[in-house]
Coordinates of C-alpha atoms in Angstrom, one line a residue:
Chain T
X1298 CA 0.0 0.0 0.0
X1299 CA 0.9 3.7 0.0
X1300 CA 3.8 4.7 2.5
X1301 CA 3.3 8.4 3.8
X1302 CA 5.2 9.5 6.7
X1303 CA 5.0 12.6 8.1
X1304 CA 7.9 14.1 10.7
X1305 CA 8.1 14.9 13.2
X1306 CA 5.0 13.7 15.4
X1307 CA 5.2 15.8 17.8
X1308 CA 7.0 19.6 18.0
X1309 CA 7.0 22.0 20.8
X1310 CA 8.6 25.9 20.0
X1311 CA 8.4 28.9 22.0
X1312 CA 6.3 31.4 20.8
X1313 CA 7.9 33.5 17.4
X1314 CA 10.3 30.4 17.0
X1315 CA 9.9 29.0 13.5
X1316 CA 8.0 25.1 13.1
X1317 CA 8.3 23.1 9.7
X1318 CA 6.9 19.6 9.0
X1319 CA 7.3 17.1 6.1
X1320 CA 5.6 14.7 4.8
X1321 CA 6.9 11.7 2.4
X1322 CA 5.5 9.6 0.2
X1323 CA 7.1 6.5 -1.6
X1324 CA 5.4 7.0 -4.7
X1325 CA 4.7 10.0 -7.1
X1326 CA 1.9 12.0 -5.7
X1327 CA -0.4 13.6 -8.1
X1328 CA -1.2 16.4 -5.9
X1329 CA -0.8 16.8 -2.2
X1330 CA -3.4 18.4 0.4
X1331 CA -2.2 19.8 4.1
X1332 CA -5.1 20.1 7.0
X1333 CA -5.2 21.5 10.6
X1334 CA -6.7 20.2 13.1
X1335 CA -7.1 22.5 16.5
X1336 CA -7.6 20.7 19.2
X1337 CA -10.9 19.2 20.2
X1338 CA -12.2 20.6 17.0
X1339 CA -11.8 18.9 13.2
X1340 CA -9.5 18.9 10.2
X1341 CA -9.5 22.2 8.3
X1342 CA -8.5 22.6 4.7
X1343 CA -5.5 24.7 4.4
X1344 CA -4.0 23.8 0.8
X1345 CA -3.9 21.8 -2.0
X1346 CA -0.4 21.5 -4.0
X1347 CA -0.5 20.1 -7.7
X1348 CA 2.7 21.1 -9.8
X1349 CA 6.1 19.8 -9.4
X1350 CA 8.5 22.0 -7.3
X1351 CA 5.5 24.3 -6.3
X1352 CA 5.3 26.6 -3.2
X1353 CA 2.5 28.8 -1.8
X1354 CA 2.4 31.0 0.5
X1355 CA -0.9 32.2 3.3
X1356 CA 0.7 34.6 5.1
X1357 CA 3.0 33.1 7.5
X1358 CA 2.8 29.7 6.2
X1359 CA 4.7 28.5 3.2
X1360 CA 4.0 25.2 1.2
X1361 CA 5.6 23.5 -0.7
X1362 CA 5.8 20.2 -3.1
X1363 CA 8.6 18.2 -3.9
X1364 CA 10.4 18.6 -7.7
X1365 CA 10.1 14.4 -7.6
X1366 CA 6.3 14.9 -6.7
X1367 CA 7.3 12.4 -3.7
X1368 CA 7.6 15.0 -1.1
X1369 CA 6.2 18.3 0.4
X1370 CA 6.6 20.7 3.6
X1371 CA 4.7 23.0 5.7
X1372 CA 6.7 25.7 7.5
X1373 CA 5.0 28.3 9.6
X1374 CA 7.2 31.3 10.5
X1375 CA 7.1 33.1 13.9
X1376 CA 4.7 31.0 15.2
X1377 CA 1.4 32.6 17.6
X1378 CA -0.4 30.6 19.8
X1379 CA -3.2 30.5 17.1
X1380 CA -1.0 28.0 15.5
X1381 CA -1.6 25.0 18.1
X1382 CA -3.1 22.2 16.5
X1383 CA -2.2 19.4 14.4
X1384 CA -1.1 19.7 11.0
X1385 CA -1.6 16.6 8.2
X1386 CA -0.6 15.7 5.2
X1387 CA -2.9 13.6 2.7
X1388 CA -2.0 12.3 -0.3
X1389 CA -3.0 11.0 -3.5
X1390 CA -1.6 8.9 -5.6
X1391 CA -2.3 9.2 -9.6
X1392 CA -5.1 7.5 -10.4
X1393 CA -6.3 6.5 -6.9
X1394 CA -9.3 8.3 -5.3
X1395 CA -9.0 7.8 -1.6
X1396 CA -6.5 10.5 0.4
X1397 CA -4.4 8.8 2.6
X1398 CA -3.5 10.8 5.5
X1399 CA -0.2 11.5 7.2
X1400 CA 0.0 10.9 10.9
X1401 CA 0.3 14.3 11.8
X1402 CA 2.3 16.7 13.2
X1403 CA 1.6 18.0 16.9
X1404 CA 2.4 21.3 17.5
X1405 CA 2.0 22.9 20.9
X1406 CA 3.5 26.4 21.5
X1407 CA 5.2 28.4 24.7
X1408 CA 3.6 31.7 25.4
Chain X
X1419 CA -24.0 27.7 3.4
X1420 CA -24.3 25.0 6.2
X1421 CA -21.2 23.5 6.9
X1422 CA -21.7 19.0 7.4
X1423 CA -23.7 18.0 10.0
X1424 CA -22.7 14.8 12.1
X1425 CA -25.5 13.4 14.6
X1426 CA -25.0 12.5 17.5
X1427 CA -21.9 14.3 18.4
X1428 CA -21.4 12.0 21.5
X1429 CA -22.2 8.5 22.2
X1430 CA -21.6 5.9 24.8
X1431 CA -22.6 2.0 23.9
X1432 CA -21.6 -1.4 25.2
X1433 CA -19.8 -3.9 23.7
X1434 CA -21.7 -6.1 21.2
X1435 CA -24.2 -3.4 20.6
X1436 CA -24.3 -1.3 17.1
X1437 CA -24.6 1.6 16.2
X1438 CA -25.6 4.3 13.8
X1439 CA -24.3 7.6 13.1
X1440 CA -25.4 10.0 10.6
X1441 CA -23.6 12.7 8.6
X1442 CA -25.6 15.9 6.3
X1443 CA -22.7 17.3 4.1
X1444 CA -22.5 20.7 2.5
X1445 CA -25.6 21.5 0.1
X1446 CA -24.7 20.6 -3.5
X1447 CA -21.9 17.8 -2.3
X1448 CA -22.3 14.4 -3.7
X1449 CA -19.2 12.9 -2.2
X1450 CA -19.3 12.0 1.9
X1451 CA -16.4 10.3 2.7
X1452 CA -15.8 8.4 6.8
X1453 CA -13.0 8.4 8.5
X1454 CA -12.0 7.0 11.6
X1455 CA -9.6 8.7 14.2
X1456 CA -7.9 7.6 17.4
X1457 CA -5.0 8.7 18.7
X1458 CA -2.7 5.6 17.8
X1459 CA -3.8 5.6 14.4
X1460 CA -4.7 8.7 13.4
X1461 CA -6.7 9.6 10.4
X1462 CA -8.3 6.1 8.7
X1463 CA -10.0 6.3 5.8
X1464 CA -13.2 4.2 6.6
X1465 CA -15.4 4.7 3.1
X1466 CA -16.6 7.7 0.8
X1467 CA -20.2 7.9 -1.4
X1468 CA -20.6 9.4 -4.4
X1469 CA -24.2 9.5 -6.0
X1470 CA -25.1 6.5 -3.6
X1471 CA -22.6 4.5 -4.6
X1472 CA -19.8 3.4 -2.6
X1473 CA -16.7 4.4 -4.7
X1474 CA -13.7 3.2 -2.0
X1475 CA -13.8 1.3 0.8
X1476 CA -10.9 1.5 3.4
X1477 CA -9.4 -1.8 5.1
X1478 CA -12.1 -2.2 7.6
X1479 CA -14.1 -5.2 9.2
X1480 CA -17.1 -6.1 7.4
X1481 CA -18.6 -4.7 10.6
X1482 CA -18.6 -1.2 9.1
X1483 CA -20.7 -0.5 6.9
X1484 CA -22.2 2.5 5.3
X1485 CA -24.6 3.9 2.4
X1486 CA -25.9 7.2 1.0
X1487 CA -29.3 8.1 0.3
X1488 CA -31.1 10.2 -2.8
X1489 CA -30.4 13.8 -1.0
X1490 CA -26.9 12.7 -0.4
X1491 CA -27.2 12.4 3.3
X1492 CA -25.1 9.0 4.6
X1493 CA -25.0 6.8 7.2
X1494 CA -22.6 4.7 9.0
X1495 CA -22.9 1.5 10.8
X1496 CA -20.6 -0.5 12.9
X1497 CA -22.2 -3.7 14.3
X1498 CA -21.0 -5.7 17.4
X1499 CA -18.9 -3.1 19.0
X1500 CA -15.8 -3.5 20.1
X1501 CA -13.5 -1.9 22.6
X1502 CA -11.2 -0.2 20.0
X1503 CA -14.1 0.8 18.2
X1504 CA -13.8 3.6 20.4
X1505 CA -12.7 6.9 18.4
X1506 CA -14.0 9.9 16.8
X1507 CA -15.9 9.0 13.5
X1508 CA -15.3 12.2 11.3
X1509 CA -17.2 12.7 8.1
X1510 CA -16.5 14.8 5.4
X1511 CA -18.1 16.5 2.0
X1512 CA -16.6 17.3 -1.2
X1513 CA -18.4 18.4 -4.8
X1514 CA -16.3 15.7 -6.8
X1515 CA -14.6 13.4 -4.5
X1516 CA -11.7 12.2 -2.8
X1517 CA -8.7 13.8 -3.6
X1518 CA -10.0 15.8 -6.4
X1519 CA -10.8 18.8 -4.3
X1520 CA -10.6 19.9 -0.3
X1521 CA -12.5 18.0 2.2
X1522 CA -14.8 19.7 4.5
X1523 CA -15.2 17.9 7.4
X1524 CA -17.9 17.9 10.4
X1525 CA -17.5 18.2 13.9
X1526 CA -17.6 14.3 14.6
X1527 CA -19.2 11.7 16.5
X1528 CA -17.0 10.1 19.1
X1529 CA -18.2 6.8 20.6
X1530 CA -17.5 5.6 23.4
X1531 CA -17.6 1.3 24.0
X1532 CA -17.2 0.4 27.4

């Protein structure tokens, strides 16, 4: 089946530090999708990334897909406390319709 | 626009019992896809509808089951509960499907099986 793994699981900053997490896949994606989840609450579409190599920005958040399609990141700069919550990946393969969703990363945040 | 709509939001059963949770999505969404999440496993796709059909079906126990009516409304099913059947069901909407587009999820039933 499909391999995704997202790292790392779990990440704690202090409040303005920087927070990235990565997600792999062991086969060529055909497009890439990145949710957050606060807690006690649900998953919340943030992105979807489709071309090779591509990044996107929403303000402090930058996204981006691998050039190998295999591969993308989510890096939040200066973090707030309004960015607890955790982050997935999900996945699609070409041709398959199900996502297939990373693990997760936990972020939790020092005032 | 109402966002998906999961009844009930929290339930407690017993093992051996079923049960049947119920999930509105988005007007205008045909897809509704389940997912299953605990915290060991995370985020496991379950099954998604389209047009009343089921379209994919995640590596479940035949104990799950689902279907989707006319107005696009679904339901899920799990019969003789187990223990680790405990988790929060999440459902979610999309116009074309899976993958295609974002996911809009609902708030979630979690179950309880004591």
């Amino acid at each position: 089946g499909q391999q995704v793994m997202q790292i790392p699981q779990y990440q704690h900053v202090q409040e303005g530090e920087d927070f990235t997490t990565y997600c792999n896949s062991s086969t060529t994606l055909s497009n890439i999708q990145w949710y957050k989840q606060r807690p006690g609450g649900h998953p919340v579409f943030l992105i979807q990334l489709v071309k090779s190599g591509e990044v996107k920005k929403q303000k402090r958040l930058t996204f981006q897909f691998g050039e190998a399609k295999k591969n993308s990141s989510l890096h939040i700069t200066a973090t707030q406390t309004t960015d607890v919550g955790t982050y997935f990946c999900a996945l699609r393969r070409g041709g398959a319709q199900k996502l297939v969703f990373g693990q997760g990363t936990r972020l939790t945040i020092n005032p | 626009k109402a966002g998906v709509t999961q009844t009930p939001r929290y339930l407690i059963k017993t093992r051996g019992q079923q049960v049947t949770l119920s999930c509105s999505p988005i007007s205008g969404h045909r897809s509704v896809s389940w997912y299953q999440q605990t915290p060991g496993q995370g985020l496991q796709f379950l099954f998604e509808y389209f047009s009343e059909t089921q379209r994919n079906k995640g590596n479940f126990p035949g104990r799950f089951s689902g279907r989707q009516f006319s107005n696009s409304r679904s339901e899920m099913n799990v019969s003789t509960l187990e223990l680790g059947d405990s988790a929060l069901y999440l459902c979610a909407s999309s116009l074309e499907g899976e993958g295609v587009g974002e996911l809009f999820f609902g708030e979630g039933s979690r179950l309880t099986v004591l």
